[in-house]
Short mmCIF file of C-alpha atoms and ligand atoms in Angstrom, two decimals:
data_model
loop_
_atom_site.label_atom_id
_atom_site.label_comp_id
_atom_site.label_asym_id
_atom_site.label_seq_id
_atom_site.Cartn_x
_atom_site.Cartn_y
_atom_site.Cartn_z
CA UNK A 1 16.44 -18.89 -14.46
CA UNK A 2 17.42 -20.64 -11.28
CA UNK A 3 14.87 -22.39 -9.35
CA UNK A 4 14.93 -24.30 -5.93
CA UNK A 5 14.81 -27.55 -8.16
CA UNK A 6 17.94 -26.49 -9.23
CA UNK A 7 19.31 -26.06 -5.45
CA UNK A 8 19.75 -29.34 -2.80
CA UNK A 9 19.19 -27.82 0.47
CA UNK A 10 20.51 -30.78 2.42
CA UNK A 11 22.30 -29.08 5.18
CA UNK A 12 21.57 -25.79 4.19
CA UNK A 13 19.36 -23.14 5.73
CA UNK A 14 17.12 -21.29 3.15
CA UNK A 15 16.40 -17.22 3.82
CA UNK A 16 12.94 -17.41 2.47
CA UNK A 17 10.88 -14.45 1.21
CA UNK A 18 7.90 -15.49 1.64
CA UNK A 19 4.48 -13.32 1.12
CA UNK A 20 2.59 -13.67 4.13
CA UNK A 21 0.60 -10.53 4.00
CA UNK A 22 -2.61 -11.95 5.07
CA UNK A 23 -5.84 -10.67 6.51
CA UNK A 24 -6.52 -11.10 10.29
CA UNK A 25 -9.65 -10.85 11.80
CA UNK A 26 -10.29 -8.69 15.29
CA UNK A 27 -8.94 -11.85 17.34
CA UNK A 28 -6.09 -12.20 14.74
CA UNK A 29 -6.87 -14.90 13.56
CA UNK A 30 -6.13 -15.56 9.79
CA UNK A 31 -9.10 -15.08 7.51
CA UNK A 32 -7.67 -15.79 4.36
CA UNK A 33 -4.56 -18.59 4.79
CA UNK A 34 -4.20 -18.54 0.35
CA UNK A 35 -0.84 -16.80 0.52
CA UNK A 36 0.85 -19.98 3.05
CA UNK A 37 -0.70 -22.47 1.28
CA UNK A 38 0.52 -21.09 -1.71
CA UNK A 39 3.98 -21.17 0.10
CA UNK A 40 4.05 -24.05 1.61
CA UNK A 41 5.53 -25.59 -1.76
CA UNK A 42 8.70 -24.19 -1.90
CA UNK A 43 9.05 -25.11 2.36
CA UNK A 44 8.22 -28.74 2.01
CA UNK A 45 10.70 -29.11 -1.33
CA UNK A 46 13.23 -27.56 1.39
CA UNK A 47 12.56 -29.69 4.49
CA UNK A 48 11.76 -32.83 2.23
CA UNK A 49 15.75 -32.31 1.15
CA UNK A 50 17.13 -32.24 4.60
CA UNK A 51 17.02 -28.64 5.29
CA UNK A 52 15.87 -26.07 7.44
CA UNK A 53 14.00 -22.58 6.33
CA UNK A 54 13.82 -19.61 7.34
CA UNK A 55 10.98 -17.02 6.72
CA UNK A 56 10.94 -13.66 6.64
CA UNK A 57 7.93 -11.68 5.34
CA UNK A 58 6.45 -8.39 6.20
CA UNK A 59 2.21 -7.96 7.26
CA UNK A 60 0.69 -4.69 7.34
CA UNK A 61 1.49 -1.07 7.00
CA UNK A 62 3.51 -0.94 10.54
CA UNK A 63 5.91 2.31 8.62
CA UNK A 64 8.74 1.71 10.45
CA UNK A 65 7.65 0.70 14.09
CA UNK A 66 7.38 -2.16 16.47
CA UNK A 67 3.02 -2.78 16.08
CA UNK A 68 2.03 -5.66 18.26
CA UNK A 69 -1.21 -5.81 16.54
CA UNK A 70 0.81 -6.32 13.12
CA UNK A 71 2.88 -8.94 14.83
CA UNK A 72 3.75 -12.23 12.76
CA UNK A 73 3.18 -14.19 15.99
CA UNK A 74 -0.55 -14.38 15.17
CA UNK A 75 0.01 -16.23 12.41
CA UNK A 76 2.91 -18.68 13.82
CA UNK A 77 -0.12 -21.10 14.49
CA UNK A 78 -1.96 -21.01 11.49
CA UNK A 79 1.23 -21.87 9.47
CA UNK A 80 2.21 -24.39 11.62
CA UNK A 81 -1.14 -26.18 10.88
CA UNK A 82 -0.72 -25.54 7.09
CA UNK A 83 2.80 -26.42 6.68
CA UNK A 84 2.57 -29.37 9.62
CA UNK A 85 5.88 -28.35 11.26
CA UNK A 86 5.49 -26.51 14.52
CA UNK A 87 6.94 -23.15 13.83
CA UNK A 88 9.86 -21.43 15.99
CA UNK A 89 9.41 -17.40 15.81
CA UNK A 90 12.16 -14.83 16.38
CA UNK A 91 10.87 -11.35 17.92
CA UNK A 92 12.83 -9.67 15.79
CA UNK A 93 13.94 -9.95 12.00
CA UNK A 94 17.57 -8.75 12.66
CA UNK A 95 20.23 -8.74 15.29
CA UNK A 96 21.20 -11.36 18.49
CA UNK A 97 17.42 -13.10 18.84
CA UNK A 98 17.33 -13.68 14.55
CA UNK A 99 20.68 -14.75 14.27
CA UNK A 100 20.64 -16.79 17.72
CA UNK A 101 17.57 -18.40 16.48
CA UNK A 102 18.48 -19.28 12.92
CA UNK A 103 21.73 -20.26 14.17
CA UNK A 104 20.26 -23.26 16.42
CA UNK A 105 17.82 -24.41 13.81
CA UNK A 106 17.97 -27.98 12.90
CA UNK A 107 17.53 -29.35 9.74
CA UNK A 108 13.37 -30.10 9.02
CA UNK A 109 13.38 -27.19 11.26
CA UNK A 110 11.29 -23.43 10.29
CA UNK A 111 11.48 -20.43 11.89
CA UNK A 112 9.39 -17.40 11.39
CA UNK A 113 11.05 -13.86 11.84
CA UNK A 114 9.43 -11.08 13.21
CA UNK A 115 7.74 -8.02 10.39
CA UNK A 116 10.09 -6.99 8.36
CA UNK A 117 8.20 -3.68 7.99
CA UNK A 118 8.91 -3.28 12.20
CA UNK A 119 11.86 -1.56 10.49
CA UNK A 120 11.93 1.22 8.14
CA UNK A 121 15.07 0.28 6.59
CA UNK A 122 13.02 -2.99 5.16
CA UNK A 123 11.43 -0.52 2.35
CA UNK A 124 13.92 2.27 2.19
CA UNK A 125 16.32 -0.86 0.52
CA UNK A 126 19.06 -0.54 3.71
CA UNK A 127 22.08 -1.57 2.16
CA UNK A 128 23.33 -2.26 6.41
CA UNK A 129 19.85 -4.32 6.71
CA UNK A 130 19.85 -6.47 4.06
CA UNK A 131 23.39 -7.59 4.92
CA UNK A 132 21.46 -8.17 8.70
CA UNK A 133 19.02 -10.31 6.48
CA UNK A 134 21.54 -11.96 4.40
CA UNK A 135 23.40 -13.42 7.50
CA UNK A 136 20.82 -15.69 8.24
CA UNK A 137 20.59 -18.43 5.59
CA UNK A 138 22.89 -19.94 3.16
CA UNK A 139 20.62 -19.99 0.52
CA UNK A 140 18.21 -16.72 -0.45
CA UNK A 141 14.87 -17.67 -2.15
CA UNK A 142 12.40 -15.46 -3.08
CA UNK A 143 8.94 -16.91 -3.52
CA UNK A 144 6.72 -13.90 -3.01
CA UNK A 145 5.28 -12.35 -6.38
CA UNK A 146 3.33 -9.77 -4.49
CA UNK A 147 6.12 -7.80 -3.61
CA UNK A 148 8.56 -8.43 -6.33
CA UNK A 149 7.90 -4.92 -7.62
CA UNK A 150 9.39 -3.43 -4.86
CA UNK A 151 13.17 -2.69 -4.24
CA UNK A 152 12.96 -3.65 -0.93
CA UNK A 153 15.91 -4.70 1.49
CA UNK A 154 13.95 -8.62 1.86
CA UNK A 155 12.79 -8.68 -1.87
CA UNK A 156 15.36 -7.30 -3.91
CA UNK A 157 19.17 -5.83 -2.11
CA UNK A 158 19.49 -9.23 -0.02
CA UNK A 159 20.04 -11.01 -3.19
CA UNK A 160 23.39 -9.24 -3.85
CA UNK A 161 24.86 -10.89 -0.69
CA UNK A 162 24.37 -14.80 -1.80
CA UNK A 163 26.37 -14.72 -5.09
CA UNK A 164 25.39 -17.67 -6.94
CA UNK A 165 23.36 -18.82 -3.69
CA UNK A 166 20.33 -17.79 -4.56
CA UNK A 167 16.77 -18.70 -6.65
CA UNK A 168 13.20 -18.40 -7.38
CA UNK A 169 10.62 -20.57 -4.81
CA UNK A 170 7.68 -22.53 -6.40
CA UNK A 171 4.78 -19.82 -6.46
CA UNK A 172 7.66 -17.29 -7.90
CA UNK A 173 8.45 -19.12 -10.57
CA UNK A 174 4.91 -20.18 -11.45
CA UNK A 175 4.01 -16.46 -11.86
CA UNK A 176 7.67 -15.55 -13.98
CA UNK A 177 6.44 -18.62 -16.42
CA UNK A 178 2.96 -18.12 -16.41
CA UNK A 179 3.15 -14.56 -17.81
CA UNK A 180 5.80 -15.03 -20.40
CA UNK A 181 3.57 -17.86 -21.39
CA UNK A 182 1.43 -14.79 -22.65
CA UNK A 183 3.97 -12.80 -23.48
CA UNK A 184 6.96 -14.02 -25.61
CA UNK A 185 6.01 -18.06 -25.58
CA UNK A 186 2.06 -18.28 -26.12
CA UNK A 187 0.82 -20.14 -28.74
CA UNK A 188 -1.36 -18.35 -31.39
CA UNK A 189 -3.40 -16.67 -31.23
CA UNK A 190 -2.92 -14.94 -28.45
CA UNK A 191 -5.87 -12.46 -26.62
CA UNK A 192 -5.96 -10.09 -24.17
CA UNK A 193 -9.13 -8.86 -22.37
CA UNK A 194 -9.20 -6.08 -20.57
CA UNK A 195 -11.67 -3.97 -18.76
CA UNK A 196 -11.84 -2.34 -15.52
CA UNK A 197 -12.93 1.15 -15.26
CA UNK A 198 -10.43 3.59 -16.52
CA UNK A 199 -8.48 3.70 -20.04
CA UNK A 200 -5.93 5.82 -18.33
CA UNK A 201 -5.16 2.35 -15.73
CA UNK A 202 -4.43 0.37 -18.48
CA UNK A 203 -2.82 2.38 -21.50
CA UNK A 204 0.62 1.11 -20.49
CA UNK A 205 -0.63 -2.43 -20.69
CA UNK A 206 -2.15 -1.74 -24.01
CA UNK A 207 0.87 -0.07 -25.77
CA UNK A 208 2.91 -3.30 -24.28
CA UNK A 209 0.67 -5.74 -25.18
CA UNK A 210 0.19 -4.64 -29.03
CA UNK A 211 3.23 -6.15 -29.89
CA UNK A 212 2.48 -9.12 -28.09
CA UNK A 213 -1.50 -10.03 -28.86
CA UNK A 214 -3.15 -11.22 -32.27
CA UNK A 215 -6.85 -9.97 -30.68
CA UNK A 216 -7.23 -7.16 -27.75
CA UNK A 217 -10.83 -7.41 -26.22
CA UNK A 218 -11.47 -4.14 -25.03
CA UNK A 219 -14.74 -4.12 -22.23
CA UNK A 220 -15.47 -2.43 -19.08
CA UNK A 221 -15.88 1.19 -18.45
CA UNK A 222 -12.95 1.98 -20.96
CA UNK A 223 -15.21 1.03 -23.66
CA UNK A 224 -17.30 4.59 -23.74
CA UNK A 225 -14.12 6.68 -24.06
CA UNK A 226 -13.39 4.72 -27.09
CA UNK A 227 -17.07 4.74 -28.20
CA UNK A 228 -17.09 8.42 -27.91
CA UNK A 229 -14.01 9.27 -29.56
CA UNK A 230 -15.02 7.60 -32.53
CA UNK A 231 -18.48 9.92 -32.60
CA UNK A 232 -20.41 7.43 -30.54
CA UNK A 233 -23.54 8.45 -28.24
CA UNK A 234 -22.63 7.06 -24.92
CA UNK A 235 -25.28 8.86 -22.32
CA UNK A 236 -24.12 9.04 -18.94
CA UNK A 237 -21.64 6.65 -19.25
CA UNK A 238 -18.12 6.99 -18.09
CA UNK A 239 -15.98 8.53 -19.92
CA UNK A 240 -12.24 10.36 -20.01
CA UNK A 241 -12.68 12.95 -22.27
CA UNK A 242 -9.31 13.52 -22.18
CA UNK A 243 -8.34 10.38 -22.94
CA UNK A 244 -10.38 10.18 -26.33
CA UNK A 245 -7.22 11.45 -28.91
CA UNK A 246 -4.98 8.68 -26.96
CA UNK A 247 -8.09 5.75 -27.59
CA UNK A 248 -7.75 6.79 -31.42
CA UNK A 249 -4.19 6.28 -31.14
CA UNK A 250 -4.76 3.09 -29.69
CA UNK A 251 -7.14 2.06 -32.46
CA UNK A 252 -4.61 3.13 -35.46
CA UNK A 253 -1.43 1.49 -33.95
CA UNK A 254 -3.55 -1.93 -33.42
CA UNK A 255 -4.71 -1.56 -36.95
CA UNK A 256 -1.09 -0.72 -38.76
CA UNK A 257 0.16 -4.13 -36.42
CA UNK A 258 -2.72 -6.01 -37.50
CA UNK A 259 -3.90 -6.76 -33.96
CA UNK A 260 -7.53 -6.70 -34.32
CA UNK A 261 -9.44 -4.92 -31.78
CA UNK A 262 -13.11 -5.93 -30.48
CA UNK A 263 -15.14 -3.28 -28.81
CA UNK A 264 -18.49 -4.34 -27.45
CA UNK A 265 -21.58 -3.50 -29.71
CA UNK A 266 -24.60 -3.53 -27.56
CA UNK A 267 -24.72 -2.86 -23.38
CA UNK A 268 -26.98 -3.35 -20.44
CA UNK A 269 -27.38 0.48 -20.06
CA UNK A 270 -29.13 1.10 -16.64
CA UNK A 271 -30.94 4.73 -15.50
CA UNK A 272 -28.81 5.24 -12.56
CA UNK A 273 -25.52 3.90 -11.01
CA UNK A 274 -27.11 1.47 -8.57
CA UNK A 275 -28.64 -2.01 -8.02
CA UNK A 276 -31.96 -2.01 -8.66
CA UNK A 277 -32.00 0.91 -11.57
CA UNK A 278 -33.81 0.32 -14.58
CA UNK A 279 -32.38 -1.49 -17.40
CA UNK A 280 -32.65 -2.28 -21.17
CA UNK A 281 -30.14 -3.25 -24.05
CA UNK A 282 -29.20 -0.84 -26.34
CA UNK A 283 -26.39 -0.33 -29.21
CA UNK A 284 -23.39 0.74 -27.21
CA UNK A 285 -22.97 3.95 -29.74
CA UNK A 286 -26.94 4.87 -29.29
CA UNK A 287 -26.84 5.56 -25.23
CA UNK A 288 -29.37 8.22 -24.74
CA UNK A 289 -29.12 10.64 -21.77
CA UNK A 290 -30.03 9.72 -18.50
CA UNK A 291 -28.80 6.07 -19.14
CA UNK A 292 -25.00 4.80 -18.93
CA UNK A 293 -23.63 1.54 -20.15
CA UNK A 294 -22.91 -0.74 -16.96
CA UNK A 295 -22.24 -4.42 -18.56
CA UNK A 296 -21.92 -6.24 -21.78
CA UNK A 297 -25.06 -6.68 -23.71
CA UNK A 298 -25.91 -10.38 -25.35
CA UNK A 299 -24.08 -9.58 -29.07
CA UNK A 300 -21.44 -8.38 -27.45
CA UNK A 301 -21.31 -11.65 -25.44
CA UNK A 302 -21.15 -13.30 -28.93
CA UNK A 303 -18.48 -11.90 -30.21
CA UNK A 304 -16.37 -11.88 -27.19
CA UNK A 305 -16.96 -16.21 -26.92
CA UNK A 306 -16.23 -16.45 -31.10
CA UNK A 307 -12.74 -14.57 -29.88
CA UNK A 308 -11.98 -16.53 -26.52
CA UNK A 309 -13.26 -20.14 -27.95
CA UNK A 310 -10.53 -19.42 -31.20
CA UNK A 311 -7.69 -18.47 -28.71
CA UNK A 312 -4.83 -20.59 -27.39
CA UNK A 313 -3.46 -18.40 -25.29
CA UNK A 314 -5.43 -15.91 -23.38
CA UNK A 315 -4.90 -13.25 -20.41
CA UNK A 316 -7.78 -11.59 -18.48
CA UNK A 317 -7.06 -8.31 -16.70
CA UNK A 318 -10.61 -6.42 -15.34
CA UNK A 319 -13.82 -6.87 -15.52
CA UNK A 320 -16.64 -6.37 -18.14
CA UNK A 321 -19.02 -5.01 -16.40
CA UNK A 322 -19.54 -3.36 -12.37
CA UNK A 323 -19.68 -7.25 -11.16
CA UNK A 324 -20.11 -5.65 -7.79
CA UNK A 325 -23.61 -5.41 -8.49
CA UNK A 326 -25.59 -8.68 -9.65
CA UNK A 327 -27.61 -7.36 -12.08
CA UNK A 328 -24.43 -6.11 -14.36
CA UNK A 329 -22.32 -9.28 -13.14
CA UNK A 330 -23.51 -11.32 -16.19
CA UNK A 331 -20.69 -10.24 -18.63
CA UNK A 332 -18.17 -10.55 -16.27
CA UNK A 333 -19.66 -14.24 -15.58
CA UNK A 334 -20.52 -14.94 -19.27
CA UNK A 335 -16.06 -13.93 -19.76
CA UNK A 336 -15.16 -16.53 -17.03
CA UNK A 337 -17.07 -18.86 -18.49
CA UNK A 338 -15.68 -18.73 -21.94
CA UNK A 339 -12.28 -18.39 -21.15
CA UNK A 340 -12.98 -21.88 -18.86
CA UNK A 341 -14.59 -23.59 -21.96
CA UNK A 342 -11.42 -22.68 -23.74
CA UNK A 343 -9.36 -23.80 -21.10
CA UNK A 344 -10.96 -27.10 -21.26
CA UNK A 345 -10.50 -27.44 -24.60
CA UNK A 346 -6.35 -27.13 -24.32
CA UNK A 347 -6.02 -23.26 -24.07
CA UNK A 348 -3.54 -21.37 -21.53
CA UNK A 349 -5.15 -18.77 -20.15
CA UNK A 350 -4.35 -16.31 -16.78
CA UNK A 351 -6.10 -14.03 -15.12
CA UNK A 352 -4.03 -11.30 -13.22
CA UNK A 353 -3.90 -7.89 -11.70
CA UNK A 354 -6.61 -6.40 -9.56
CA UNK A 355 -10.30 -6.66 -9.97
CA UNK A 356 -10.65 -9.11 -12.56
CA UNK A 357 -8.95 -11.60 -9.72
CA UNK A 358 -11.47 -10.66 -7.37
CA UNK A 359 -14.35 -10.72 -9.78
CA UNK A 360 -12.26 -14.81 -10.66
CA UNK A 361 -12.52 -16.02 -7.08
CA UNK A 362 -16.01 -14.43 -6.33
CA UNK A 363 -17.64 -16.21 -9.37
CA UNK A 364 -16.03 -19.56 -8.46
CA UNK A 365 -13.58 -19.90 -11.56
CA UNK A 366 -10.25 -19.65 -9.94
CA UNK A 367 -9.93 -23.65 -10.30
CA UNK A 368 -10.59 -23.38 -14.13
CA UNK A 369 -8.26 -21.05 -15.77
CA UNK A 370 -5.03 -21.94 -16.08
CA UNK A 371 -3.41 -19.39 -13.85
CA UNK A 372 -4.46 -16.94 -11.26
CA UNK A 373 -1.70 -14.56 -10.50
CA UNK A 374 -1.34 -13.54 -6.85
CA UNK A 375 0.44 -10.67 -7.34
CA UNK A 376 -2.09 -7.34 -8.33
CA UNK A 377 0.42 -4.67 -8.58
CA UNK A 378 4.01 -6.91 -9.32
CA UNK A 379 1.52 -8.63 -12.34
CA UNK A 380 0.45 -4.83 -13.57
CA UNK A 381 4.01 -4.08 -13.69
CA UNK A 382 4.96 -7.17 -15.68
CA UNK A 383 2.08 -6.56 -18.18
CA UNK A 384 3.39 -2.98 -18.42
CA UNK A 385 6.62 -4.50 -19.48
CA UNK A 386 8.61 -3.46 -16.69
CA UNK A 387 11.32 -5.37 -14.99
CA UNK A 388 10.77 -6.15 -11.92
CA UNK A 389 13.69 -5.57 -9.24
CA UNK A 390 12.62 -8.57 -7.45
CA UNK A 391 12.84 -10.55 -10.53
CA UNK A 392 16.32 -8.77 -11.63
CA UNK A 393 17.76 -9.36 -8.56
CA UNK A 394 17.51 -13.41 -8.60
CA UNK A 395 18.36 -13.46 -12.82
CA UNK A 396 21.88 -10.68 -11.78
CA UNK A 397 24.80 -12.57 -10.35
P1 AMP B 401 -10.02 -1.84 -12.56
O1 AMP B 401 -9.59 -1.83 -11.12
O2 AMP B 401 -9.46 -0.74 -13.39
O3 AMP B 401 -9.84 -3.20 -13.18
O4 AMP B 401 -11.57 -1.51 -12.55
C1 AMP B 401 -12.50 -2.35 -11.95
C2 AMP B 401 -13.78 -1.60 -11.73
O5 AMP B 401 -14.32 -1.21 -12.97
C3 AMP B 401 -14.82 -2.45 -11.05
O6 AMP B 401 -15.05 -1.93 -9.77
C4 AMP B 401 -16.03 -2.30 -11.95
O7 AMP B 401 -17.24 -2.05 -11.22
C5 AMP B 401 -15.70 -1.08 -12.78
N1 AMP B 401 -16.44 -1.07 -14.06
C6 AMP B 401 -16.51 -2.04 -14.97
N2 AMP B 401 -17.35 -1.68 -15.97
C7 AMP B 401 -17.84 -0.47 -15.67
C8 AMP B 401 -18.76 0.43 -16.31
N3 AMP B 401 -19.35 0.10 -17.45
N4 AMP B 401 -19.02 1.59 -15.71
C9 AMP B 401 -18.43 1.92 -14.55
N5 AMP B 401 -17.55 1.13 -13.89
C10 AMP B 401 -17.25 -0.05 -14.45
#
């Protein structure tokens, strides 16, 4: 696996995808800068070696056409700030001004190219583009995880047109190790907690992750279709009744490859779907009608920290609970909090993919796991044991 520590960019211009995808307020201004600070790694390793970069990124939903309100030049000031080189920006990503522009860059030099997305051929993987792309750097590194799923002309056919020129950027490679940390490297034992809402999100993830995991927390919403399909009362909770033959599957091929499974045993059941229902703890199998499970209850809690505190290697995808609502955040809390003491204590763990991130950075714990992916979908796909093109791309000469 190639890496930009393996490159001296001395001289040399670096095409850079970068992911700078970031919120923007009414005034555009950046509301979120995590995304360039968690690029400005691989730029500084660049610059610091005597070279010059060039980014190219894409920002928004523009489909295909020129969007001033999805224009990169809103941010041009926010990285500068961030990266501490005053940023030179092309107005277009292709064609006379890009290759004008990169062409005249110095060396400690950055230059930011127009949205990628301003043209349609970015995501339709334009053979003709990509070339376009390809012309302006010596050296193609792709450090953005969040697209790396995609077969994109910037993420993925741009890499065919730098031969042996080409490698992973900081944040990339942090995200390529970090997950197969969990899932070929991890020391044992190895868990994996998931929750989140549906079991029909996550059954590729479970089927990959069998082979891979020595305990499987299961929590969340998903836990009443496999209460239920093993004769469980579960209320009002919800529940994929079509799902129930596939959780029985679930539970048999865990069992015949010894993973062992741990299903909560008691919730905070609630009388309605909202804040400030009425609550009490209750077996999770004994849900009477009227009441649905919303959170983990206290035994459940128990169990779960015995699990996480044993673990060396942990991953954390979903939350236990609706952690939207403060009254069933606990669980989802109580989870962060164990998989931080373990952390502490030597373990790797990483949280990734979708809520369970947001649930992560709302409760404060993004500083004490080991990991936070930044990629929701690209880290899904991963889990699911796909390839990702992105990935492909830099690893095929
Ligand atoms: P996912 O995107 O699949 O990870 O699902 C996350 C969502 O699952 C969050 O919005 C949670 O509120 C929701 N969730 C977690 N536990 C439950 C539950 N017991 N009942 C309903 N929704 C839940």
């Amino acid at each position: 696996m190639k890496t930009i520590e393996d490159f001296n960019f001395e001289d040399k211009k670096a095409l850079i995808r970068v992911d700078f995808n970031v919120p923007l307020d009414q005034d555009f201004n950046v509301t979120d800068t995590n995304r360039i600070e968690a690029a400005k790694p691989t730029i500084i390793k660049i610059l610091e070696d005597g070279g010059s970069a060039v980014l190219m990124s894409h920002l928004g939903r523009p489909k295909g056409q020129r969007n001033t309100d999805m224009s990169l030049k809103h941010i041009c000031e926010t990285v500068s700030e961030i990266i501490g080189v005053q940023l030179k920006f092309a107005e277009d990503c292709v064609g006379e001004a890009a290759e004008k522009a990169a062409s005249e860059l110095q060396n400690g030099e950055v230059l930011l190219l127009e949205n990628l997305r301003f043209h349609s051929e970015e995501e339709s993987g334009d053979e003709a583009f990509a070339e376009a792309l390809s012309k302006l750097g010596d050296i193609y590194v792709n450090d953005a995880f969040g697209t790396a799923h995609r077969a994109h002309a910037s993420t993925t056919i741009v890499a065919k047109y730098f031969s042996e020129n080409k490698c992973f950027g900081n944040l990339l490679a942090k995200e390529i190790m970090a997950i197969e940390k969990v899932m070929r490297t991890g020391e044992k034992p190895v868990t994996a907690i998931l929750g989140g809402a549906k079991v029909s999100s996550k059954i590729t993830i479970i089927e990959n992750i069998l082979d891979k995991v020595d305990h499987l927390i299961i929590g969340g919403g998903m836990t009443y279709t496999f209460v239920k399909a093993q004769g469980g009362k579960i209320g009002d909770s919800i529940c994929e009744d079509d799902k129930m033959d596939l959780a029985i599957n679930i539970l048999s091929k865990a069992k015949a490859k010894g993973v062992q499974v741990h299903l909560p045993v008691d919730v905070i059941a609630a009388d309605a779907f909202s804040a400030d229902a009425n609550t009490k703890i209750i077996a999770v199998d004994e849900i009477p009608d009227g009441w649905q499970g919303l959170d983990a209850g206290p035994a459940t809690l128990d169990n779960f920290r015995e699990v996480i505190q044993d673990s060396k290697t942990i991953l954390w995808n979903g939350p236990v609970g609706v952690f939207e609502m403060e009254k069933f955040s606990k669980g989802t809390i109580a989870v962060g909090e164990f998989i931080e003491e373990a952390t502490k204590n030597g373990s790797f763990s990483l949280v990734g993919g979708g809520d369970s991130v947001a649930a992560v950075k709302q409760f404060g714990f993004q500083d004490k796991v080991s990991y936070v992916s930044t990629g929701g979908g690209a880290m899904l796909e991963s889990l699911e044991g796909k390839t990702l093109p992105g990935i492909a791309a830099i690893l095929g000469s």
